[in-house]
PDB file of C-alpha atoms in Angstrom:
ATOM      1  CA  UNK A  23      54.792 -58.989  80.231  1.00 88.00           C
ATOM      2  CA  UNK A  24      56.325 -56.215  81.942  1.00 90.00           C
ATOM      3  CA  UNK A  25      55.018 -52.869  80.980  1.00 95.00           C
ATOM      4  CA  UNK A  26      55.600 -49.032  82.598  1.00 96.00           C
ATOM      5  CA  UNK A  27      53.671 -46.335  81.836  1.00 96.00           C
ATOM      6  CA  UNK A  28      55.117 -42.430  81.976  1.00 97.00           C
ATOM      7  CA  UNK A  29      52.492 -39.643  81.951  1.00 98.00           C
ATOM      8  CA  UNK A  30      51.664 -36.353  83.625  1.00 98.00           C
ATOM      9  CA  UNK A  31      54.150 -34.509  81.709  1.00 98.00           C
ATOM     10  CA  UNK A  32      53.292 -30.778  80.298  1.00 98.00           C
ATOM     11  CA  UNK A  33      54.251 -27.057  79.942  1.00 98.00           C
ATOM     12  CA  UNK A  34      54.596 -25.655  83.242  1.00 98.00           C
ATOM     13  CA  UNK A  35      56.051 -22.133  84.020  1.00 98.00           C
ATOM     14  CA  UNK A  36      59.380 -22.209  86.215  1.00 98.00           C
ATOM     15  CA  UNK A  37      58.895 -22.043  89.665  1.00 98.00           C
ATOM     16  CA  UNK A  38      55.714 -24.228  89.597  1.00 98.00           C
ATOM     17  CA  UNK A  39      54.814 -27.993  90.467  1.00 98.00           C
ATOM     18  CA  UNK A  40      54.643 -31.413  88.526  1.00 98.00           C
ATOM     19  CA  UNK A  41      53.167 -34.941  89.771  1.00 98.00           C
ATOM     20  CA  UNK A  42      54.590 -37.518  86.945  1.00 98.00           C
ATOM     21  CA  UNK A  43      52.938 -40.550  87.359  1.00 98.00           C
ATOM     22  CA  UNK A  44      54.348 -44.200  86.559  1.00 98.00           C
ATOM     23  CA  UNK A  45      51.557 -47.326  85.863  1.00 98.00           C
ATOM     24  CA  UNK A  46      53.331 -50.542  85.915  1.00 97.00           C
ATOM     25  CA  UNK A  47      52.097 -53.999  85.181  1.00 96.00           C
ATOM     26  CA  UNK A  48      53.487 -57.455  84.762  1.00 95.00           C
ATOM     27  CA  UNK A  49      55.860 -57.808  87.650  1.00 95.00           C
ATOM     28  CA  UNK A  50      55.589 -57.852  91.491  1.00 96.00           C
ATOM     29  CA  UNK A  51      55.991 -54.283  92.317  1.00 97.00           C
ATOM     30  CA  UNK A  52      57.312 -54.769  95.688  1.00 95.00           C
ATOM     31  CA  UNK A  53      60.272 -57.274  94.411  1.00 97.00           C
ATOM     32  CA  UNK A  54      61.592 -54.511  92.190  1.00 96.00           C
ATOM     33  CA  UNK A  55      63.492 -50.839  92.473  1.00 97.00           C
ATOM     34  CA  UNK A  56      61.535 -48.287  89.999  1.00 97.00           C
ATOM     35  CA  UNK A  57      62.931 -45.409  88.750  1.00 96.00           C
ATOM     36  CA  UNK A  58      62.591 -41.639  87.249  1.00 98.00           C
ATOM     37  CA  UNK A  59      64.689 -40.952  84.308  1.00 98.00           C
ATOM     38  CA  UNK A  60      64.953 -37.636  81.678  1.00 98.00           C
ATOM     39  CA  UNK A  61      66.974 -36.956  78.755  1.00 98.00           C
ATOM     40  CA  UNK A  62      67.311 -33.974  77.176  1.00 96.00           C
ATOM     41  CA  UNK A  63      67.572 -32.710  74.070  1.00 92.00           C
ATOM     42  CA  UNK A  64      70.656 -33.495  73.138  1.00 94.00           C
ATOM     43  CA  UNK A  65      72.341 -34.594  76.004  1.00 96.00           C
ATOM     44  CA  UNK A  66      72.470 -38.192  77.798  1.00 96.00           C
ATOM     45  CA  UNK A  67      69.906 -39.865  79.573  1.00 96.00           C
ATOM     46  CA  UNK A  68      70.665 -39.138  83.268  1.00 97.00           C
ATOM     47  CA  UNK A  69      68.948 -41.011  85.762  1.00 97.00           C
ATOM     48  CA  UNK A  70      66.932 -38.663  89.184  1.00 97.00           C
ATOM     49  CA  UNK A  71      65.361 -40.943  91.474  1.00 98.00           C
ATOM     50  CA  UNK A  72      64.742 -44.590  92.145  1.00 98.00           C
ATOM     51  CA  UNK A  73      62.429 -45.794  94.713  1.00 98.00           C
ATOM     52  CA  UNK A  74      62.437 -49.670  96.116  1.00 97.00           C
ATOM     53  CA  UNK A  75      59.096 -50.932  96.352  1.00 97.00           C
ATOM     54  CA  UNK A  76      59.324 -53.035  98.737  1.00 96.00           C
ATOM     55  CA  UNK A  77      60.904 -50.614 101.625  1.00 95.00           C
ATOM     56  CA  UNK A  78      60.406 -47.422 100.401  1.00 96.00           C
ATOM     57  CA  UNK A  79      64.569 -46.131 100.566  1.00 97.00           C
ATOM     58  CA  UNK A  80      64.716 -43.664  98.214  1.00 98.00           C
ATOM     59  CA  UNK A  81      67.817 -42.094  95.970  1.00 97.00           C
ATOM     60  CA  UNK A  82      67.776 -38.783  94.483  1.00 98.00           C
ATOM     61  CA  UNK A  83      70.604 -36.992  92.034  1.00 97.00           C
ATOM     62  CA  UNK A  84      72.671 -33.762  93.132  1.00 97.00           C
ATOM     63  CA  UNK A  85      70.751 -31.812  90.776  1.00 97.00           C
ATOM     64  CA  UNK A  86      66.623 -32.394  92.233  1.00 98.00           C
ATOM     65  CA  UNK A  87      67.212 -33.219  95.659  1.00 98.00           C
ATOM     66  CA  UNK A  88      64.774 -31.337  98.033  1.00 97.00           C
ATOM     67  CA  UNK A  89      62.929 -30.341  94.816  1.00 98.00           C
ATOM     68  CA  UNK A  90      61.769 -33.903  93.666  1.00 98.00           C
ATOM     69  CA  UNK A  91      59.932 -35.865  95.459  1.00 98.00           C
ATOM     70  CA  UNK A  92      59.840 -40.269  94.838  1.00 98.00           C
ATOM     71  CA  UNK A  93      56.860 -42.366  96.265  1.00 98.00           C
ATOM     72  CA  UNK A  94      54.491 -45.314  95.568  1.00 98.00           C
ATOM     73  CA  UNK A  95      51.142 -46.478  95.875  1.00 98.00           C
ATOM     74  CA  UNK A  96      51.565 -50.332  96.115  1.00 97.00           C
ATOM     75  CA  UNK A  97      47.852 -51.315  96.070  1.00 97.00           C
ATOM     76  CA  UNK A  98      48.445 -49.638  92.188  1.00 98.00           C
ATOM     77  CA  UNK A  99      51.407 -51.058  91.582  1.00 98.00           C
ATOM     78  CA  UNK A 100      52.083 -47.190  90.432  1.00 98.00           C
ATOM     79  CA  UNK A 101      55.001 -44.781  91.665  1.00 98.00           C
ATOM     80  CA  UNK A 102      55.107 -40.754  91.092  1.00 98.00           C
ATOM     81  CA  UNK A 103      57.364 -38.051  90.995  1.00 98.00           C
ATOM     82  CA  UNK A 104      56.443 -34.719  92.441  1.00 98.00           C
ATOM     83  CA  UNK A 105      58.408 -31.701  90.932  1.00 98.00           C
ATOM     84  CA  UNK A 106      58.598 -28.722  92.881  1.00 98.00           C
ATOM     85  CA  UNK A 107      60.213 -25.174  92.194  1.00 98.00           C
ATOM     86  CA  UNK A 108      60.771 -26.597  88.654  1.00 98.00           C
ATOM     87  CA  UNK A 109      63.541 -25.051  86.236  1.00 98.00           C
ATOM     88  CA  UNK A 110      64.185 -24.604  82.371  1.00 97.00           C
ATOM     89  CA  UNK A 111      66.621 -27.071  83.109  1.00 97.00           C
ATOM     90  CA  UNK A 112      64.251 -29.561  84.314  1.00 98.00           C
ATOM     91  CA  UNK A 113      63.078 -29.555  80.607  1.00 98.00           C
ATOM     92  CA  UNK A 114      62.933 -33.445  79.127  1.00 98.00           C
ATOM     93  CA  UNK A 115      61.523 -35.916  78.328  1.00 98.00           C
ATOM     94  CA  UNK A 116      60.946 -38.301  81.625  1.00 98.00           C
ATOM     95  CA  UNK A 117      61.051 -42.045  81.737  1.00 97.00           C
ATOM     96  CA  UNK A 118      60.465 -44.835  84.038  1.00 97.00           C
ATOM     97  CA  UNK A 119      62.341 -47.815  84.399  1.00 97.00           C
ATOM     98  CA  UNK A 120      62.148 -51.075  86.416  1.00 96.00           C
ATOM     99  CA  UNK A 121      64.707 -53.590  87.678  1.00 95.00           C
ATOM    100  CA  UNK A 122      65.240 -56.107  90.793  1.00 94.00           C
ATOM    101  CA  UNK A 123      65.465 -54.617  94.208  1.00 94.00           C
ATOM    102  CA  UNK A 124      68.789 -55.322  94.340  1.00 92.00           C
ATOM    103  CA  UNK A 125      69.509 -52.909  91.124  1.00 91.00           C
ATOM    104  CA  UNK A 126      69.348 -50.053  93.435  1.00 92.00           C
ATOM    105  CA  UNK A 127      71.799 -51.213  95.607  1.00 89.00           C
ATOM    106  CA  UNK A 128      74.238 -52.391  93.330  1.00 91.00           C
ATOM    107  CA  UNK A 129      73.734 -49.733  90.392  1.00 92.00           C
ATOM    108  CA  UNK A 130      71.680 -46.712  91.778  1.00 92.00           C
ATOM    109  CA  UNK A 131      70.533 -44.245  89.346  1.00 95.00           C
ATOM    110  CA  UNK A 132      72.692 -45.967  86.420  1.00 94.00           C
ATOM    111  CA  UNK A 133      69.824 -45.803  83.456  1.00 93.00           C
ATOM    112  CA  UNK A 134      72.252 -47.982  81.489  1.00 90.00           C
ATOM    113  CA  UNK A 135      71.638 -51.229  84.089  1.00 92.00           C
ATOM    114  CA  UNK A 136      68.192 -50.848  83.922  1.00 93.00           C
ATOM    115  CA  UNK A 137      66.580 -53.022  81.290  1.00 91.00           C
ATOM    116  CA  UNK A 138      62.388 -52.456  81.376  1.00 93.00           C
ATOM    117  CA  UNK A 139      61.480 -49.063  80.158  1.00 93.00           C
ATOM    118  CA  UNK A 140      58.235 -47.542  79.339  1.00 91.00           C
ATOM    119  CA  UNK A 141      57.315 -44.662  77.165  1.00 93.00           C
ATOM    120  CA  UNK A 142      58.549 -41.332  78.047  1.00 95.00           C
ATOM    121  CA  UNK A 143      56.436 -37.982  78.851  1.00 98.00           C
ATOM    122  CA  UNK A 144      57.837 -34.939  77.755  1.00 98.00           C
ATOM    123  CA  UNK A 145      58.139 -31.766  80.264  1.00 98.00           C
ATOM    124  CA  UNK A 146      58.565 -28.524  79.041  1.00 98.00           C
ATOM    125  CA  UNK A 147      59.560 -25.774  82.001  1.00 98.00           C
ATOM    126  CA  UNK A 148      59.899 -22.190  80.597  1.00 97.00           C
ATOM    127  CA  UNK A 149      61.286 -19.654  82.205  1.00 94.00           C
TER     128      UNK A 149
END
């Protein structure tokens, strides 16, 4: 049973650092691409970084690269997201999602091709 895990989430001033933290369980974390999604309020879920387990290539959106940082610990089958120099409009709630290696490849940060989802973890970044 495939679960994912979102937490580390919190107030945080702008300007200051996040570490989001993913637990996963139920699948073989190095056969699968896992990534960091948000949604604000209302607006569309918008996907910011996948990672592939099992080589470590990386993808980041436009709008966090060289602030937001992907990586995993494979002996915890866990992967985390370090936000730096965070803005108001980092504000959302963030989710982690899982698919085959191959998602990343063929679909990127697409949120709508990726199927296992965990709970979110809400960040609030005020200004």
């Amino acid at each position: 049973d495939v679960q994912l895990q979102a937490s580390g989430g919190g107030l945080v001033q702008a300007g200051r650092s996040l570490r989001l933290t993913c637990a996963t369980s139920g699948f073989t974390f190095d056969r699968y691409a896992i990534g960091w999604f948000r949604q604000a309020p209302g607006k569309e879920r918008e996907g910011i970084s996948v990672i592939d387990a099992g080589d470590g290539s990386t993808l980041y959106a436009d709008a966090v690269k060289g602030r937001f940082t992907i990586s995993t610990d494979n002996a915890k089958n866990t992967v985390y997201l370090q936000m730096n120099s965070l803005k108001p409009e980092d504000t959302a709630v963030y989710f982690c999602a899982a698919e085959e290696r191959d998602y990343m490849t063929r679909y990127g940060l697409r949120f709508w091709r990726y199927a296992r989802w965990g709970r979110g973890t809400l960040v609030t970044v005020s200004s």
